[in-house]
Structures are given as structure tokens and as C-alpha cells.
mmCIF file of C-alpha atoms in Angstrom:
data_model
loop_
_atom_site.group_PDB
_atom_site.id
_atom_site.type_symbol
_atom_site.label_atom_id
_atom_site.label_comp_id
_atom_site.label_asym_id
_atom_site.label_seq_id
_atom_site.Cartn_x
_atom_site.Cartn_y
_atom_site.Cartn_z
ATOM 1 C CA UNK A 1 -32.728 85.393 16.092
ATOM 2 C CA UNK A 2 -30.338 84.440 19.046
ATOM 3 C CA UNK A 3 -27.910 82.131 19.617
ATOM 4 C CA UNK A 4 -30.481 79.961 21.662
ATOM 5 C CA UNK A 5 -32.747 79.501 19.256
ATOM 6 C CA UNK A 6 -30.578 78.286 16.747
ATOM 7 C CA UNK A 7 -29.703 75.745 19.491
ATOM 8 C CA UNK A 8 -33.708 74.823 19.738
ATOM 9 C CA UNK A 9 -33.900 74.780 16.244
ATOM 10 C CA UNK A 10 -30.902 72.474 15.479
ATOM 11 C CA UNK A 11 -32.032 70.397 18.019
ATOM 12 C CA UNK A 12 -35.656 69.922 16.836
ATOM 13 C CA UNK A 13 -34.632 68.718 13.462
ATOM 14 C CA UNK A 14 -35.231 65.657 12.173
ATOM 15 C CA UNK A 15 -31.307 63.652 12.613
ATOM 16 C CA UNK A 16 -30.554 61.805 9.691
ATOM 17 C CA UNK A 17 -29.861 58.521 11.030
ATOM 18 C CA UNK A 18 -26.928 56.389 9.319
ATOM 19 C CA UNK A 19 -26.026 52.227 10.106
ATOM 20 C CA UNK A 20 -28.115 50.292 11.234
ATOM 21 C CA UNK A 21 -31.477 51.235 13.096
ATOM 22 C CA UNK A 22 -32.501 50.957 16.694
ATOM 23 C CA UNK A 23 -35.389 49.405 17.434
ATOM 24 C CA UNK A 24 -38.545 50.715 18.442
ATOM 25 C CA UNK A 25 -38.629 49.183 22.062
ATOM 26 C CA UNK A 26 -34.915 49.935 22.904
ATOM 27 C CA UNK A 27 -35.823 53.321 22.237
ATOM 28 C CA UNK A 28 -38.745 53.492 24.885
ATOM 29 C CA UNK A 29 -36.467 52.154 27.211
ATOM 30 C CA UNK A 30 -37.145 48.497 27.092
ATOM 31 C CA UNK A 31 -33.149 47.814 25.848
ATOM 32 C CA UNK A 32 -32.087 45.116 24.157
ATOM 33 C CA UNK A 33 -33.777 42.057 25.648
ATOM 34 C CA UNK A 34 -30.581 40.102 26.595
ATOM 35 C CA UNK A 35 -29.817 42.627 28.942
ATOM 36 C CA UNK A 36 -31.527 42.855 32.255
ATOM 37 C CA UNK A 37 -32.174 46.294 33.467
ATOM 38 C CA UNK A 38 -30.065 48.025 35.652
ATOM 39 C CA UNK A 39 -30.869 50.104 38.807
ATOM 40 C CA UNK A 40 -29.111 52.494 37.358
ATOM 41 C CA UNK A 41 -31.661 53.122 34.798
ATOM 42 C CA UNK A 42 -34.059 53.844 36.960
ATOM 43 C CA UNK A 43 -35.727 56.771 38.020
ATOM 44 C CA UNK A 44 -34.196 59.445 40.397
ATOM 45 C CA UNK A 45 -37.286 58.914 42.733
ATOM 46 C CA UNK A 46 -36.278 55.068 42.814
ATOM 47 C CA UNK A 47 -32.974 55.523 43.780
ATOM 48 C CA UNK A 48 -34.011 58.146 46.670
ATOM 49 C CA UNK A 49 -36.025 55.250 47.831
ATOM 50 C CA UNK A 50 -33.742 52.634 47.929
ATOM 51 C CA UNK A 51 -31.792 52.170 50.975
ATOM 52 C CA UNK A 52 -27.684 52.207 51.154
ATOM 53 C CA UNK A 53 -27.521 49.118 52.599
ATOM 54 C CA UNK A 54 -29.885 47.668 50.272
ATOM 55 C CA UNK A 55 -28.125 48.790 47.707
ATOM 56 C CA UNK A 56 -24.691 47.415 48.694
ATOM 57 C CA UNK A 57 -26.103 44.270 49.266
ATOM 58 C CA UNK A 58 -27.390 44.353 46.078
ATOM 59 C CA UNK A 59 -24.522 45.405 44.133
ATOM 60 C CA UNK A 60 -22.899 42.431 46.584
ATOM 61 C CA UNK A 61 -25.618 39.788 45.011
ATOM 62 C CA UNK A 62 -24.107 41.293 41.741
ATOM 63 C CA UNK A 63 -20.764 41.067 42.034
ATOM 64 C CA UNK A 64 -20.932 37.325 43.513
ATOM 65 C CA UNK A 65 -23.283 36.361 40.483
ATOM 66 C CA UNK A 66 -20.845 37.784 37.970
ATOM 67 C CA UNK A 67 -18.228 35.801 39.462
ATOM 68 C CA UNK A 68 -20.375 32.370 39.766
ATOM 69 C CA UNK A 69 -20.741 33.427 36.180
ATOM 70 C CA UNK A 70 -17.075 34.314 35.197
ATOM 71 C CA UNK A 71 -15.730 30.923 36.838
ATOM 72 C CA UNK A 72 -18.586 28.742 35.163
ATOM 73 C CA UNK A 73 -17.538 30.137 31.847
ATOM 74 C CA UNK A 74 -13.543 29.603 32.954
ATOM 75 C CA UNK A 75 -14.088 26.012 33.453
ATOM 76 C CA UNK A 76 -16.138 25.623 30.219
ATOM 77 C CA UNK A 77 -13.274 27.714 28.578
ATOM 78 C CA UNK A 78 -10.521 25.142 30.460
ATOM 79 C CA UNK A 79 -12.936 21.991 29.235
ATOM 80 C CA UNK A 80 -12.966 23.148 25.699
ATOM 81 C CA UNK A 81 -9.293 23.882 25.554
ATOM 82 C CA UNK A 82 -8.627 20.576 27.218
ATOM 83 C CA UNK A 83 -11.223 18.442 24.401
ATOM 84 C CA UNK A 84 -9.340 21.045 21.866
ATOM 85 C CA UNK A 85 -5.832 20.041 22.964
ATOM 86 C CA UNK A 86 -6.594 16.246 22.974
ATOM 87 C CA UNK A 87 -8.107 16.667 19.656
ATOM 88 C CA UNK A 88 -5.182 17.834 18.306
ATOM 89 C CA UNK A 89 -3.244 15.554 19.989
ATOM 90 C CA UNK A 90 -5.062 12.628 18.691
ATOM 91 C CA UNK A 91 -5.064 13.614 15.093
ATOM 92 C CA UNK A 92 -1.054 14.740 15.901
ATOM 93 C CA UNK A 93 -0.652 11.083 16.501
ATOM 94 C CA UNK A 94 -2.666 9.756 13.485
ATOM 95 C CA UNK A 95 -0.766 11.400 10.875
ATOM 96 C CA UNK A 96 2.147 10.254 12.705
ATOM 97 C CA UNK A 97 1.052 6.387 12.047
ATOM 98 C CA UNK A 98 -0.247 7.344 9.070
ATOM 99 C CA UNK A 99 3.991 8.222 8.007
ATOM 100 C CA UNK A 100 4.841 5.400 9.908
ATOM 101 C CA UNK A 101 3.199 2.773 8.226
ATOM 102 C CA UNK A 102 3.824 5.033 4.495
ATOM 103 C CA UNK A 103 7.346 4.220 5.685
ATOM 104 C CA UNK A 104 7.062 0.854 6.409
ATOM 105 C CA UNK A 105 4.539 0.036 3.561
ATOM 106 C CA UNK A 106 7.850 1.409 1.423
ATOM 107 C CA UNK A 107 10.274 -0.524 2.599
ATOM 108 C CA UNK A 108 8.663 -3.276 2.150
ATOM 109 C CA UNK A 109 8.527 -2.509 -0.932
ATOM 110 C CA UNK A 110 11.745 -1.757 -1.886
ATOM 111 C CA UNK A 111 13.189 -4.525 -0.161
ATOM 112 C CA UNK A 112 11.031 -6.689 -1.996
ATOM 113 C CA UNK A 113 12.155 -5.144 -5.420
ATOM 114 C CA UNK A 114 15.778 -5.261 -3.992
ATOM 115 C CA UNK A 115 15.163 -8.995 -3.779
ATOM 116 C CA UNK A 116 13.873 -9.960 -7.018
ATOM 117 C CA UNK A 117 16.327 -8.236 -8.827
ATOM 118 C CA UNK A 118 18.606 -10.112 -6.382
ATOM 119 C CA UNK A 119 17.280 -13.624 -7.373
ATOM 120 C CA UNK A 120 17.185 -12.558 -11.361
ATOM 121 C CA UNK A 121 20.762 -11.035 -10.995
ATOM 122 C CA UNK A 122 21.807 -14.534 -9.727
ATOM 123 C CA UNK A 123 19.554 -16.658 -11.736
ATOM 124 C CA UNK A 124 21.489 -14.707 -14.976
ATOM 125 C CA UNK A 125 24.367 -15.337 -13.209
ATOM 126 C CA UNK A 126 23.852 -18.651 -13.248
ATOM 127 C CA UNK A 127 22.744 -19.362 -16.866
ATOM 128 C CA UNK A 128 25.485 -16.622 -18.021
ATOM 129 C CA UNK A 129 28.068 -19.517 -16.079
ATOM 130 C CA UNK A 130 26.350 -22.415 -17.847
ATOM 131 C CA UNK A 131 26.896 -20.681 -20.998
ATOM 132 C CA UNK A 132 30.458 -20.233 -20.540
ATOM 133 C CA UNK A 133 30.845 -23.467 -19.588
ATOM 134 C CA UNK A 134 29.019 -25.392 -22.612
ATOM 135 C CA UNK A 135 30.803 -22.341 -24.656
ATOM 136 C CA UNK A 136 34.184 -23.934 -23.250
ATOM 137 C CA UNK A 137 33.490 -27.311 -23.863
ATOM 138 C CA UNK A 138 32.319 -26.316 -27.181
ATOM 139 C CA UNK A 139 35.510 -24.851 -27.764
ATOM 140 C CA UNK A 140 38.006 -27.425 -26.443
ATOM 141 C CA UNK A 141 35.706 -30.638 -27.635
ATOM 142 C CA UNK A 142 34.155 -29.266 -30.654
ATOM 143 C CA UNK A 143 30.608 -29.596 -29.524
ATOM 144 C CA UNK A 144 28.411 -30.388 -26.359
ATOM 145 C CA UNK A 145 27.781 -33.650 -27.104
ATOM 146 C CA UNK A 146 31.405 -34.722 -27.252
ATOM 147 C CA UNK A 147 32.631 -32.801 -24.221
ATOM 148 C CA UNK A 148 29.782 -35.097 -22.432
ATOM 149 C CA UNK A 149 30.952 -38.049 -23.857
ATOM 150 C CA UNK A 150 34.038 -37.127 -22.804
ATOM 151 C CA UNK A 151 33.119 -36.199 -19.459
ATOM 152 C CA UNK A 152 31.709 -39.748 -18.884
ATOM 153 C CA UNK A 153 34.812 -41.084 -20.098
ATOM 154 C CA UNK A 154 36.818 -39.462 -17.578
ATOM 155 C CA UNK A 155 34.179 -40.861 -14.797
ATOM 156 C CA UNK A 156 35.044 -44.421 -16.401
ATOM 157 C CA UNK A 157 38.611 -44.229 -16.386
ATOM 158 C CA UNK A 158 38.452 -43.178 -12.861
ATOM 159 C CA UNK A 159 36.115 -46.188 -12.160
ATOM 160 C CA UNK A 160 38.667 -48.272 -14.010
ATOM 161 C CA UNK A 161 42.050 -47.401 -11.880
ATOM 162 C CA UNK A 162 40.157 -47.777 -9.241
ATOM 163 C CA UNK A 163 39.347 -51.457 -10.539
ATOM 164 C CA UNK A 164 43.238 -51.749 -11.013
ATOM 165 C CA UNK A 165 43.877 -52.593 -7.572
ATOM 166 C CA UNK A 166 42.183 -55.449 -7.245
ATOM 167 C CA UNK A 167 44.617 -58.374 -9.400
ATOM 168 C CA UNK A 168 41.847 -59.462 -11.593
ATOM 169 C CA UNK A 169 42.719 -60.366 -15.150
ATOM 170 C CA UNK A 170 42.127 -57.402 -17.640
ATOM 171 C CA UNK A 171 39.884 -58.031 -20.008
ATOM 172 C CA UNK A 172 39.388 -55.611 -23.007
ATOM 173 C CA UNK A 173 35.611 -54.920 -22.270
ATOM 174 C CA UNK A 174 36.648 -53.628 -19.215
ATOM 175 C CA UNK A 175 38.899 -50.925 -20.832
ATOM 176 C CA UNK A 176 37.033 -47.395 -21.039
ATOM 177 C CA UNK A 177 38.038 -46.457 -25.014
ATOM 178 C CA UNK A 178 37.997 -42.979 -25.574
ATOM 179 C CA UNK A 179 35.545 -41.426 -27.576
ATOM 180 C CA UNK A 180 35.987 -40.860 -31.714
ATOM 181 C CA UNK A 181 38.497 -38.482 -31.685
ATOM 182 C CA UNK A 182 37.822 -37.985 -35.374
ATOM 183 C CA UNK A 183 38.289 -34.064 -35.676
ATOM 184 C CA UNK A 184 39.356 -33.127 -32.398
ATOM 185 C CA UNK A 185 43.166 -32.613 -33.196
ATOM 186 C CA UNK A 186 41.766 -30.403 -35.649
ATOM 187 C CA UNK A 187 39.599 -28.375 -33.088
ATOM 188 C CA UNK A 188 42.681 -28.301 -30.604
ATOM 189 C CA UNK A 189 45.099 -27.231 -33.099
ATOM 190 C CA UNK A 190 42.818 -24.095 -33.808
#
């Protein structure tokens, strides 16, 4: 046995084929079918036959279709970027309103919390001052009622001195009397 026919014999053995399979027609030469067949795959008698000039040209016709080709798929590459790039712009803007008017939606809010507890903190105020007040006049008269009384009692003697300037005769219905001042020296003494 020579080294040759061990070379025959490893050659006519089956391969053991691993992956995935070639098809039956790319293996008699048919390719895959996307792929139209080039003149280099052709026979050596073919390419005797074919003349230099033809061939240039040919490989010419080649060259200017790949190119055709290459700049049709540049511009569709450009035009996709270009829709891609707006896209992105657009939505870049969207979310940018959407933040904006978040933002504004919550100020609005708070502002309008801000003011409600502005007009509560004042009506409080307010009552919190009445309070006082009738608290006061509780105090110093002894009770609401009296410091009233009292307070349109002032108003009348006003009225009255006013009434003074005018000579008139003085009458004693025309005299604003106090109020009962039954308990108040009490109350002020306290």
C-alpha cells in the first residue's frame, strides 16, 4: 500500500458532513438562486471563446451596475436615516411638552394650594381677631352685650356734643344715660 493510495482512499470516503446542509441544486452547480452566475464559473472552453474586449466591457456593464446599485441603496440608507432622525426628533420634542405641561399642570397646582391655605390662614386670622376683640370687651364690660350697649352709647354721646353747638335748650331726653353700670366697678376692679 503506498502513500497514493491512502490519498485515493481518504478521498473516496464518505465526509461526514456537520451544520447545516447544502442543497441539492447548489451542489450541481445551480448556486444559491439569489445569486446570478458569474462568468467566472464557467467553463474553460467559454472563457477561450469570449473575447477581451468583450469581456472588459462586460466587467464595465458590471462595475457601472454595482454602482447604480450601491448609490440607490445610499440614498435609501440617507432617506431612512433622515425619517429615523426626524422620528426621533419628533418624539424628542413630545416628551419635552409632555414635562412641560407636568410642570405647568404642577404649579398650578401648588399655587392653587398655596392660595387656599392663604385665604383660610386669613379667614382664621380674622375670626382669631374677632375673638380677641369680643374676649376684650368681655373682659373690660363684663359681657358682649354690655360692651355693645356701651359702644352705642359712645356713638350717642358723640351725636350729642355734636348737638351742643347749636344753643337749643337741653332737655333731659336728649341726654345719652349710660348704660346700668350695675357690676361693672366690680368687673374693672378685677
Amino acid at each position: 500500500w503506498s502513500q497514493g493510495e491512502g490519498e485515493i482512499k481518504r478521498l473516496e470516503a464518505p465526509a461526514m458532513e456537520f451544520g447545516p446542509q447544502v442543497p441539492a441544486h447548489w451542489k450541481d452547480g445551480g448556486g444559491p438562486p439569489c445569486r446570478p452566475s458569474s462568468p467566472s464559473t464557467s467553463s474553460s472552453s467559454e472563457s477561450s471563446e469570449v473575447d477581451p474586449a468583450e469581456r472588459r466591457r462586460r466587467m464595465r456593464a458590471e462595475r457601472l451596475r454595482l454602482n447604480q446599485q450601491r448609490r440607490e441603496t445610499m440614498s435609501e440608507l440617507r432617506e431612512y436615516q433622515w425619517y429615523q432622525s426626524a422620528w426621533s426628533q419628533g418624539e424628542a420634542r413630545l416628551e419635552a411638552a409632555k414635562v412641560r405641561t407636568q410642570t405647568e399642570e404642577q404649579r398650578g397646582w401648588a399655587e392653587d394650594l398655596e392660595r387656599e391655605a392663604n385665604v383660610r390662614y386669613e379667614q382664621a386670622e380674622t375670626a382669631a381677631e374677632r375673638l380677641l376683640e369680643a374676649m376684650a370687651k368681655a373682659d373690660l364690660y363684663g359681657s358682649e352685650e354690655a360692651a355693645e350697649s356701651w359702644a352705642a352709647h359712645e356713638k350717642a354721646w358723640e351725636g350729642f356734643e355734636a348737638s351742643m353747638e347749636v344753643a337749643e335748650p337741653l332737655r333731659y331726653e336728649d341726654v345719652p344715660w349710660p348704660p346700668a353700670t350695675s357690676g361693672l366697678l366690680s368687673v374693672m376692679a378685677a
